Amino acid sequence: MYADTIMKKTYSEENYLKAIYHIDQNGLKVSPKAIAAALDNNPASVIDMIKKLQEKLLISYDKVKGAKLTASGQASALDIIRKHRLWEVFLVEKLGYDWDEVHDIAEQLEHIQDDRLAAKLDAFLGNPSFDPHGDPIPAENGKMPVYANIRLSDLEVGNKGKVGSVRDTSTPFLKYLKQLQLGLGSSIEVLDKLEFDQSMIISINSGPAQTVSSKMTSNILLIPG
Amino acid sequence: MYADTIMKKTYSEENYLKAIYHIDQNGLKVSPKAIAAALDNNPASVIDMIKKLQEKLLISYDKVKGAKLTASGQASALDIIRKHRLWEVFLVEKLGYDWDEVHDIAEQLEHIQDDRLAAKLDAFLGNPSFDPHGDPIPAENGKMPVYANIRLSDLEVGNKGKVGSVRDTSTPFLKYLKQLQLGLGSSIEVLDKLEFDQSMIISINSGPAQTVSSKMTSNILLIPG
DNA sequence: TTTATTAATTAGGTTAATCTAATTATATAT
DNA sequence: ATATATAATTAGATTAACCTAATTAATAAA
Ligand SMILES: [Mn+2]
Ligand SMILES: [Mn+2]
Ligand SMILES: [Mn+2]
Ligand SMILES: [Mn+2]
């Protein structure tokens, strides 16, 4: 067995790599606690897996810096994310699911193993750049399509933007957006921002003023202008 | 917890149910040995799982009669087989795989859990009745499309038939068929049959005479005439 | 700087699904 | 009917991925 042998990864290992990638992407320290929260399991379990992933040279870890994906760990993570997002496109575009229904199914589909599957799916879908939530789909080589996004929560009063993606893909959140009639491409204008709790009064597609919480606004990413 | 509660099945339980269904379908006794052979594992492991499936009321078992699916066990098995075959159609028709490449991928995809997935996939594919190997796709209610098939090995000398399905979907077998330029719909005429080892001399699509083994001819199912 | 709080880690289990090596039961052949 | 072979079953381990309950280390508050 050689160091650079591509070892088949388990379901669980793949989910850890993806979680580590996402926590890091959010600029947070990749601690056992953070990983456990992301995977809804126990920090003690995470420590076990950290040791395994270190041995497989997929991550490095030290207590103070947290976990870091190695080059091969990152390649794996991006491959899984790529498959996740491609399958989400398939479920919405081809099977007619709503964007708030596909996450859990893609969470399973992302683990299907076949060398040519992602490429064939990608071609079949017309090489999409973004998934149904506006998240960029990594290319086969791991390159991400660039997409300038700023948080709605960071937009100044009086400014406008178009919804480019959402940072929370949970069903409750997406149902809430549906109820607000807010989707990808919706235009949003910030009418006011309350000092008190950072909630905002906004207009969606020039509609009536609506109040939304800071939790909501921090999960919406916009293309400014 | 009630007796008729639909319990989520594990990957492994689903594979056992499918194996039991197929062994029974072939008219064989569903013994621990037969199941172990089908799943490429150990009879001792099979005994453990037999106990579990009995407790879940998915099968009955006795040493002399072997394992038998209960109504709910059979419904589960047919649901998995339905998904397996629908995904095979998807892989061939939509993603452009060859029929000899899809079995292992479908073996994974059949386990994806979502209440509406099979129905949506079925609709997207145009409600196919047969998979790429000619095997019937059970309907949502478990009904199988009927399709008269006889083994090539049972065809008399001088008679003809069209290939309706194959009973072995392994890559080596399908590669061999591809090499013979034999596919679903090919017409076959039996030119001769050797008493010695039951091998046959056949003509495929009116092509040159070719000799094929009894192992081969027992795995080809034909529509006679 | 002690103290209190929170995070990381260790120790020791559990469960599902597998295994190998007996052992017991059944079937086959002499 | 006895011996031989094969199949079924039991017993006891192993591995992956979890867990809870302690313990140790690091941070934050007083
Ligand atoms: Mn997943
Ligand atoms: Mn997504
Ligand atoms: Mn399977
Ligand atoms: Mn098939």
mmCIF file with all atom_site columns, N, CA and C in Angstrom, chain B residues 105-161:
data_model
loop_
_atom_site.group_PDB
_atom_site.id
_atom_site.type_symbol
_atom_site.label_atom_id
_atom_site.label_alt_id
_atom_site.label_comp_id
_atom_site.label_asym_id
_atom_site.label_entity_id
_atom_site.label_seq_id
_atom_site.pdbx_PDB_ins_code
_atom_site.Cartn_x
_atom_site.Cartn_y
_atom_site.Cartn_z
_atom_site.occupancy
_atom_site.B_iso_or_equiv
_atom_site.pdbx_formal_charge
_atom_site.auth_seq_id
_atom_site.auth_comp_id
_atom_site.auth_asym_id
_atom_site.auth_atom_id
_atom_site.pdbx_PDB_model_num
ATOM 1   N N  . ILE B 1 105 ? -23.367 0.492   -10.267 1.00 0.00 ? 105 ILE B N  1
ATOM 2   C CA . ILE B 1 105 ? -23.808 1.829   -9.860  1.00 0.00 ? 105 ILE B CA 1
ATOM 3   C C  . ILE B 1 105 ? -25.239 1.759   -9.341  1.00 0.00 ? 105 ILE B C  1
ATOM 4   N N  . ALA B 1 106 ? -26.093 1.003   -10.056 1.00 0.00 ? 106 ALA B N  1
ATOM 5   C CA . ALA B 1 106 ? -27.485 0.845   -9.615  1.00 0.00 ? 106 ALA B CA 1
ATOM 6   C C  . ALA B 1 106 ? -27.556 0.122   -8.275  1.00 0.00 ? 106 ALA B C  1
ATOM 7   N N  . GLU B 1 107 ? -26.576 -0.739  -8.039  1.00 0.00 ? 107 GLU B N  1
ATOM 8   C CA . GLU B 1 107 ? -26.510 -1.453  -6.760  1.00 0.00 ? 107 GLU B CA 1
ATOM 9   C C  . GLU B 1 107 ? -26.384 -0.462  -5.596  1.00 0.00 ? 107 GLU B C  1
ATOM 10  N N  . GLN B 1 108 ? -25.767 0.670   -5.860  1.00 0.00 ? 108 GLN B N  1
ATOM 11  C CA . GLN B 1 108 ? -25.671 1.725   -4.844  1.00 0.00 ? 108 GLN B CA 1
ATOM 12  C C  . GLN B 1 108 ? -26.917 2.612   -4.870  1.00 0.00 ? 108 GLN B C  1
ATOM 13  N N  . LEU B 1 109 ? -27.317 3.011   -6.060  1.00 0.00 ? 109 LEU B N  1
ATOM 14  C CA . LEU B 1 109 ? -28.426 3.974   -6.180  1.00 0.00 ? 109 LEU B CA 1
ATOM 15  C C  . LEU B 1 109 ? -29.748 3.421   -5.645  1.00 0.00 ? 109 LEU B C  1
ATOM 16  N N  . GLU B 1 110 ? -29.928 2.087   -5.742  1.00 0.00 ? 110 GLU B N  1
ATOM 17  C CA . GLU B 1 110 ? -31.180 1.487   -5.281  1.00 0.00 ? 110 GLU B CA 1
ATOM 18  C C  . GLU B 1 110 ? -31.461 1.767   -3.804  1.00 0.00 ? 110 GLU B C  1
ATOM 19  N N  . HIS B 1 111 ? -30.429 2.161   -3.052  1.00 0.00 ? 111 HIS B N  1
ATOM 20  C CA . HIS B 1 111 ? -30.613 2.357   -1.610  1.00 0.00 ? 111 HIS B CA 1
ATOM 21  C C  . HIS B 1 111 ? -30.946 3.797   -1.215  1.00 0.00 ? 111 HIS B C  1
ATOM 22  N N  . ILE B 1 112 ? -30.992 4.687   -2.181  1.00 0.00 ? 112 ILE B N  1
ATOM 23  C CA . ILE B 1 112 ? -31.314 6.089   -1.866  1.00 0.00 ? 112 ILE B CA 1
ATOM 24  C C  . ILE B 1 112 ? -32.758 6.160   -1.369  1.00 0.00 ? 112 ILE B C  1
ATOM 25  N N  . GLN B 1 113 ? -32.933 6.814   -0.239  1.00 0.00 ? 113 GLN B N  1
ATOM 26  C CA . GLN B 1 113 ? -34.234 6.846   0.420   1.00 0.00 ? 113 GLN B CA 1
ATOM 27  C C  . GLN B 1 113 ? -34.927 8.182   0.209   1.00 0.00 ? 113 GLN B C  1
ATOM 28  N N  . ASP B 1 114 ? -36.074 8.140   -0.438  1.00 0.00 ? 114 ASP B N  1
ATOM 29  C CA . ASP B 1 114 ? -36.943 9.314   -0.484  1.00 0.00 ? 114 ASP B CA 1
ATOM 30  C C  . ASP B 1 114 ? -38.301 8.858   -0.981  1.00 0.00 ? 114 ASP B C  1
ATOM 31  N N  . ASP B 1 115 ? -39.331 9.277   -0.307  1.00 0.00 ? 115 ASP B N  1
ATOM 32  C CA . ASP B 1 115 ? -40.680 8.784   -0.605  1.00 0.00 ? 115 ASP B CA 1
ATOM 33  C C  . ASP B 1 115 ? -41.101 8.971   -2.056  1.00 0.00 ? 115 ASP B C  1
ATOM 34  N N  . ARG B 1 116 ? -40.698 10.089  -2.642  1.00 0.00 ? 116 ARG B N  1
ATOM 35  C CA . ARG B 1 116 ? -41.232 10.384  -3.968  1.00 0.00 ? 116 ARG B CA 1
ATOM 36  C C  . ARG B 1 116 ? -40.253 10.106  -5.092  1.00 0.00 ? 116 ARG B C  1
ATOM 37  N N  . LEU B 1 117 ? -39.033 9.668   -4.746  1.00 0.00 ? 117 LEU B N  1
ATOM 38  C CA . LEU B 1 117 ? -37.981 9.587   -5.757  1.00 0.00 ? 117 LEU B CA 1
ATOM 39  C C  . LEU B 1 117 ? -38.300 8.597   -6.880  1.00 0.00 ? 117 LEU B C  1
ATOM 40  N N  . ALA B 1 118 ? -38.726 7.392   -6.523  1.00 0.00 ? 118 ALA B N  1
ATOM 41  C CA . ALA B 1 118 ? -38.983 6.378   -7.557  1.00 0.00 ? 118 ALA B CA 1
ATOM 42  C C  . ALA B 1 118 ? -40.069 6.857   -8.516  1.00 0.00 ? 118 ALA B C  1
ATOM 43  N N  . ALA B 1 119 ? -41.127 7.438   -7.973  1.00 0.00 ? 119 ALA B N  1
ATOM 44  C CA . ALA B 1 119 ? -42.226 7.898   -8.829  1.00 0.00 ? 119 ALA B CA 1
ATOM 45  C C  . ALA B 1 119 ? -41.768 9.006   -9.775  1.00 0.00 ? 119 ALA B C  1
ATOM 46  N N  . LYS B 1 120 ? -40.955 9.919   -9.244  1.00 0.00 ? 120 LYS B N  1
ATOM 47  C CA . LYS B 1 120 ? -40.499 11.025  -10.086 1.00 0.00 ? 120 LYS B CA 1
ATOM 48  C C  . LYS B 1 120 ? -39.533 10.532  -11.157 1.00 0.00 ? 120 LYS B C  1
ATOM 49  N N  . LEU B 1 121 ? -38.659 9.621   -10.761 1.00 0.00 ? 121 LEU B N  1
ATOM 50  C CA . LEU B 1 121 ? -37.706 9.066   -11.720 1.00 0.00 ? 121 LEU B CA 1
ATOM 51  C C  . LEU B 1 121 ? -38.461 8.302   -12.811 1.00 0.00 ? 121 LEU B C  1
ATOM 52  N N  . ASP B 1 122 ? -39.420 7.516   -12.383 1.00 0.00 ? 122 ASP B N  1
ATOM 53  C CA . ASP B 1 122 ? -40.246 6.739   -13.312 1.00 0.00 ? 122 ASP B CA 1
ATOM 54  C C  . ASP B 1 122 ? -40.904 7.658   -14.343 1.00 0.00 ? 122 ASP B C  1
ATOM 55  N N  . ALA B 1 123 ? -41.499 8.735   -13.861 1.00 0.00 ? 123 ALA B N  1
ATOM 56  C CA . ALA B 1 123 ? -42.161 9.680   -14.768 1.00 0.00 ? 123 ALA B CA 1
ATOM 57  C C  . ALA B 1 123 ? -41.148 10.316  -15.714 1.00 0.00 ? 123 ALA B C  1
ATOM 58  N N  . PHE B 1 124 ? -40.016 10.729  -15.157 1.00 0.00 ? 124 PHE B N  1
ATOM 59  C CA . PHE B 1 124 ? -38.976 11.372  -15.970 1.00 0.00 ? 124 PHE B CA 1
ATOM 60  C C  . PHE B 1 124 ? -38.494 10.454  -17.087 1.00 0.00 ? 124 PHE B C  1
ATOM 61  N N  . LEU B 1 125 ? -38.450 9.161   -16.810 1.00 0.00 ? 125 LEU B N  1
ATOM 62  C CA . LEU B 1 125 ? -37.951 8.194   -17.800 1.00 0.00 ? 125 LEU B CA 1
ATOM 63  C C  . LEU B 1 125 ? -39.050 7.728   -18.757 1.00 0.00 ? 125 LEU B C  1
ATOM 64  N N  . GLY B 1 126 ? -40.278 8.219   -18.547 1.00 0.00 ? 126 GLY B N  1
ATOM 65  C CA . GLY B 1 126 ? -41.374 7.828   -19.433 1.00 0.00 ? 126 GLY B CA 1
ATOM 66  C C  . GLY B 1 126 ? -41.974 6.484   -19.073 1.00 0.00 ? 126 GLY B C  1
ATOM 67  N N  . ASN B 1 127 ? -41.973 6.159   -17.775 1.00 0.00 ? 127 ASN B N  1
ATOM 68  C CA . ASN B 1 127 ? -42.583 4.921   -17.279 1.00 0.00 ? 127 ASN B CA 1
ATOM 69  C C  . ASN B 1 127 ? -42.157 3.683   -18.058 1.00 0.00 ? 127 ASN B C  1
ATOM 70  N N  . PRO B 1 128 ? -40.870 3.407   -18.056 1.00 0.00 ? 128 PRO B N  1
ATOM 71  C CA . PRO B 1 128 ? -40.375 2.234   -18.793 1.00 0.00 ? 128 PRO B CA 1
ATOM 72  C C  . PRO B 1 128 ? -40.867 0.931   -18.171 1.00 0.00 ? 128 PRO B C  1
ATOM 73  N N  . SER B 1 129 ? -41.055 -0.095  -18.988 1.00 0.00 ? 129 SER B N  1
ATOM 74  C CA . SER B 1 129 ? -41.491 -1.397  -18.478 1.00 0.00 ? 129 SER B CA 1
ATOM 75  C C  . SER B 1 129 ? -40.327 -2.358  -18.263 1.00 0.00 ? 129 SER B C  1
ATOM 76  N N  . PHE B 1 130 ? -39.209 -2.094  -18.933 1.00 0.00 ? 130 PHE B N  1
ATOM 77  C CA . PHE B 1 130 ? -38.071 -3.008  -18.836 1.00 0.00 ? 130 PHE B CA 1
ATOM 78  C C  . PHE B 1 130 ? -36.777 -2.244  -18.646 1.00 0.00 ? 130 PHE B C  1
ATOM 79  N N  . ASP B 1 131 ? -35.845 -2.853  -17.962 1.00 0.00 ? 131 ASP B N  1
ATOM 80  C CA . ASP B 1 131 ? -34.547 -2.219  -17.762 1.00 0.00 ? 131 ASP B CA 1
ATOM 81  C C  . ASP B 1 131 ? -33.625 -2.551  -18.934 1.00 0.00 ? 131 ASP B C  1
ATOM 82  N N  . PRO B 1 132 ? -32.411 -2.009  -18.941 1.00 0.00 ? 132 PRO B N  1
ATOM 83  C CA . PRO B 1 132 ? -31.542 -2.220  -20.105 1.00 0.00 ? 132 PRO B CA 1
ATOM 84  C C  . PRO B 1 132 ? -31.157 -3.671  -20.340 1.00 0.00 ? 132 PRO B C  1
ATOM 85  N N  . HIS B 1 133 ? -31.387 -4.536  -19.359 1.00 0.00 ? 133 HIS B N  1
ATOM 86  C CA . HIS B 1 133 ? -31.092 -5.953  -19.551 1.00 0.00 ? 133 HIS B CA 1
ATOM 87  C C  . HIS B 1 133 ? -32.342 -6.741  -19.907 1.00 0.00 ? 133 HIS B C  1
ATOM 88  N N  . GLY B 1 134 ? -33.454 -6.018  -20.118 1.00 0.00 ? 134 GLY B N  1
ATOM 89  C CA . GLY B 1 134 ? -34.688 -6.688  -20.478 1.00 0.00 ? 134 GLY B CA 1
ATOM 90  C C  . GLY B 1 134 ? -35.489 -7.179  -19.285 1.00 0.00 ? 134 GLY B C  1
ATOM 91  N N  . ASP B 1 135 ? -35.038 -6.848  -18.079 1.00 0.00 ? 135 ASP B N  1
ATOM 92  C CA . ASP B 1 135 ? -35.773 -7.294  -16.901 1.00 0.00 ? 135 ASP B CA 1
ATOM 93  C C  . ASP B 1 135 ? -36.945 -6.355  -16.632 1.00 0.00 ? 135 ASP B C  1
ATOM 94  N N  . PRO B 1 136 ? -38.078 -6.942  -16.243 1.00 0.00 ? 136 PRO B N  1
ATOM 95  C CA . PRO B 1 136 ? -39.280 -6.136  -16.025 1.00 0.00 ? 136 PRO B CA 1
ATOM 96  C C  . PRO B 1 136 ? -39.141 -5.238  -14.795 1.00 0.00 ? 136 PRO B C  1
ATOM 97  N N  . ILE B 1 137 ? -39.661 -4.030  -14.899 1.00 0.00 ? 137 ILE B N  1
ATOM 98  C CA . ILE B 1 137 ? -39.622 -3.076  -13.783 1.00 0.00 ? 137 ILE B CA 1
ATOM 99  C C  . ILE B 1 137 ? -40.948 -3.147  -13.048 1.00 0.00 ? 137 ILE B C  1
ATOM 100 N N  . PRO B 1 138 ? -40.930 -3.552  -11.762 1.00 0.00 ? 138 PRO B N  1
ATOM 101 C CA . PRO B 1 138 ? -42.184 -3.630  -11.015 1.00 0.00 ? 138 PRO B CA 1
ATOM 102 C C  . PRO B 1 138 ? -42.840 -2.258  -10.947 1.00 0.00 ? 138 PRO B C  1
ATOM 103 N N  . ALA B 1 139 ? -44.169 -2.233  -11.003 1.00 0.00 ? 139 ALA B N  1
ATOM 104 C CA . ALA B 1 139 ? -44.888 -0.973  -10.818 1.00 0.00 ? 139 ALA B CA 1
ATOM 105 C C  . ALA B 1 139 ? -44.863 -0.593  -9.345  1.00 0.00 ? 139 ALA B C  1
ATOM 106 N N  . GLU B 1 140 ? -45.369 0.602   -9.067  1.00 0.00 ? 140 GLU B N  1
ATOM 107 C CA . GLU B 1 140 ? -45.375 1.083   -7.683  1.00 0.00 ? 140 GLU B CA 1
ATOM 108 C C  . GLU B 1 140 ? -46.111 0.090   -6.767  1.00 0.00 ? 140 GLU B C  1
ATOM 109 N N  . ASN B 1 141 ? -47.155 -0.533  -7.280  1.00 0.00 ? 141 ASN B N  1
ATOM 110 C CA . ASN B 1 141 ? -47.923 -1.491  -6.480  1.00 0.00 ? 141 ASN B CA 1
ATOM 111 C C  . ASN B 1 141 ? -47.298 -2.890  -6.468  1.00 0.00 ? 141 ASN B C  1
ATOM 112 N N  . GLY B 1 142 ? -46.144 -3.044  -7.079  1.00 0.00 ? 142 GLY B N  1
ATOM 113 C CA . GLY B 1 142 ? -45.459 -4.326  -7.057  1.00 0.00 ? 142 GLY B CA 1
ATOM 114 C C  . GLY B 1 142 ? -45.791 -5.228  -8.236  1.00 0.00 ? 142 GLY B C  1
ATOM 115 N N  . LYS B 1 143 ? -46.721 -4.804  -9.071  1.00 0.00 ? 143 LYS B N  1
ATOM 116 C CA . LYS B 1 143 ? -47.093 -5.636  -10.239 1.00 0.00 ? 143 LYS B CA 1
ATOM 117 C C  . LYS B 1 143 ? -45.979 -5.644  -11.272 1.00 0.00 ? 143 LYS B C  1
ATOM 118 N N  . MET B 1 144 ? -45.686 -6.828  -11.772 1.00 0.00 ? 144 MET B N  1
ATOM 119 C CA . MET B 1 144 ? -44.658 -6.971  -12.803 1.00 0.00 ? 144 MET B CA 1
ATOM 120 C C  . MET B 1 144 ? -45.291 -6.971  -14.181 1.00 0.00 ? 144 MET B C  1
ATOM 121 N N  . PRO B 1 145 ? -44.718 -6.239  -15.126 1.00 0.00 ? 145 PRO B N  1
ATOM 122 C CA . PRO B 1 145 ? -45.170 -6.403  -16.507 1.00 0.00 ? 145 PRO B CA 1
ATOM 123 C C  . PRO B 1 145 ? -44.877 -7.831  -16.953 1.00 0.00 ? 145 PRO B C  1
ATOM 124 N N  . VAL B 1 146 ? -45.858 -8.480  -17.571 1.00 0.00 ? 146 VAL B N  1
ATOM 125 C CA . VAL B 1 146 ? -45.613 -9.863  -17.988 1.00 0.00 ? 146 VAL B CA 1
ATOM 126 C C  . VAL B 1 146 ? -44.892 -9.893  -19.325 1.00 0.00 ? 146 VAL B C  1
ATOM 127 N N  . TYR B 1 147 ? -44.067 -10.845 -19.478 1.00 0.00 ? 147 TYR B N  1
ATOM 128 C CA . TYR B 1 147 ? -43.206 -10.917 -20.637 1.00 0.00 ? 147 TYR B CA 1
ATOM 129 C C  . TYR B 1 147 ? -42.815 -12.362 -20.816 1.00 0.00 ? 147 TYR B C  1
ATOM 130 N N  . ALA B 1 148 ? -43.317 -12.989 -21.879 1.00 0.00 ? 148 ALA B N  1
ATOM 131 C CA . ALA B 1 148 ? -43.031 -14.407 -22.086 1.00 0.00 ? 148 ALA B CA 1
ATOM 132 C C  . ALA B 1 148 ? -41.584 -14.588 -22.530 1.00 0.00 ? 148 ALA B C  1
ATOM 133 N N  . ASN B 1 149 ? -40.840 -15.408 -21.818 1.00 0.00 ? 149 ASN B N  1
ATOM 134 C CA . ASN B 1 149 ? -39.442 -15.644 -22.151 1.00 0.00 ? 149 ASN B CA 1
ATOM 135 C C  . ASN B 1 149 ? -39.127 -17.129 -22.067 1.00 0.00 ? 149 ASN B C  1
ATOM 136 N N  . ILE B 1 150 ? -38.368 -17.622 -23.012 1.00 0.00 ? 150 ILE B N  1
ATOM 137 C CA . ILE B 1 150 ? -37.835 -18.978 -22.846 1.00 0.00 ? 150 ILE B CA 1
ATOM 138 C C  . ILE B 1 150 ? -36.321 -18.932 -23.011 1.00 0.00 ? 150 ILE B C  1
ATOM 139 N N  . ARG B 1 151 ? -35.679 -19.854 -22.331 1.00 0.00 ? 151 ARG B N  1
ATOM 140 C CA . ARG B 1 151 ? -34.222 -19.914 -22.399 1.00 0.00 ? 151 ARG B CA 1
ATOM 141 C C  . ARG B 1 151 ? -33.766 -20.325 -23.800 1.00 0.00 ? 151 ARG B C  1
ATOM 142 N N  . LEU B 1 152 ? -32.721 -19.682 -24.278 1.00 0.00 ? 152 LEU B N  1
ATOM 143 C CA . LEU B 1 152 ? -32.112 -20.110 -25.539 1.00 0.00 ? 152 LEU B CA 1
ATOM 144 C C  . LEU B 1 152 ? -31.753 -21.595 -25.457 1.00 0.00 ? 152 LEU B C  1
ATOM 145 N N  . SER B 1 153 ? -31.313 -22.023 -24.274 1.00 0.00 ? 153 SER B N  1
ATOM 146 C CA . SER B 1 153 ? -30.926 -23.431 -24.099 1.00 0.00 ? 153 SER B CA 1
ATOM 147 C C  . SER B 1 153 ? -32.106 -24.390 -24.306 1.00 0.00 ? 153 SER B C  1
ATOM 148 N N  . ASP B 1 154 ? -33.341 -23.880 -24.192 1.00 0.00 ? 154 ASP B N  1
ATOM 149 C CA . ASP B 1 154 ? -34.506 -24.740 -24.389 1.00 0.00 ? 154 ASP B CA 1
ATOM 150 C C  . ASP B 1 154 ? -35.060 -24.690 -25.811 1.00 0.00 ? 154 ASP B C  1
ATOM 151 N N  . LEU B 1 155 ? -34.457 -23.847 -26.643 1.00 0.00 ? 155 LEU B N  1
ATOM 152 C CA . LEU B 1 155 ? -34.947 -23.719 -28.014 1.00 0.00 ? 155 LEU B CA 1
ATOM 153 C C  . LEU B 1 155 ? -34.493 -24.921 -28.861 1.00 0.00 ? 155 LEU B C  1
ATOM 154 N N  . GLU B 1 156 ? -35.420 -25.433 -29.720 1.00 0.00 ? 156 GLU B N  1
ATOM 155 C CA . GLU B 1 156 ? -35.093 -26.590 -30.559 1.00 0.00 ? 156 GLU B CA 1
ATOM 156 C C  . GLU B 1 156 ? -34.262 -26.151 -31.771 1.00 0.00 ? 156 GLU B C  1
ATOM 157 N N  . VAL B 1 157 ? -33.517 -27.110 -32.300 1.00 0.00 ? 157 VAL B N  1
ATOM 158 C CA . VAL B 1 157 ? -32.733 -26.860 -33.514 1.00 0.00 ? 157 VAL B CA 1
ATOM 159 C C  . VAL B 1 157 ? -33.677 -26.458 -34.646 1.00 0.00 ? 157 VAL B C  1
ATOM 160 N N  . GLY B 1 158 ? -33.317 -25.405 -35.367 1.00 0.00 ? 158 GLY B N  1
ATOM 161 C CA . GLY B 1 158 ? -34.141 -24.939 -36.476 1.00 0.00 ? 158 GLY B CA 1
ATOM 162 C C  . GLY B 1 158 ? -35.063 -23.803 -36.096 1.00 0.00 ? 158 GLY B C  1
ATOM 163 N N  . ASN B 1 159 ? -35.269 -23.598 -34.790 1.00 0.00 ? 159 ASN B N  1
ATOM 164 C CA . ASN B 1 159 ? -36.164 -22.516 -34.361 1.00 0.00 ? 159 ASN B CA 1
ATOM 165 C C  . ASN B 1 159 ? -35.421 -21.196 -34.152 1.00 0.00 ? 159 ASN B C  1
ATOM 166 N N  . LYS B 1 160 ? -36.231 -20.126 -34.110 1.00 0.00 ? 160 LYS B N  1
ATOM 167 C CA . LYS B 1 160 ? -35.671 -18.778 -33.957 1.00 0.00 ? 160 LYS B CA 1
ATOM 168 C C  . LYS B 1 160 ? -36.321 -18.042 -32.790 1.00 0.00 ? 160 LYS B C  1
ATOM 169 N N  . GLY B 1 161 ? -35.665 -17.000 -32.334 1.00 0.00 ? 161 GLY B N  1
ATOM 170 C CA . GLY B 1 161 ? -36.251 -16.138 -31.308 1.00 0.00 ? 161 GLY B CA 1
ATOM 171 C C  . GLY B 1 161 ? -35.526 -14.799 -31.269 1.00 0.00 ? 161 GLY B C  1
#
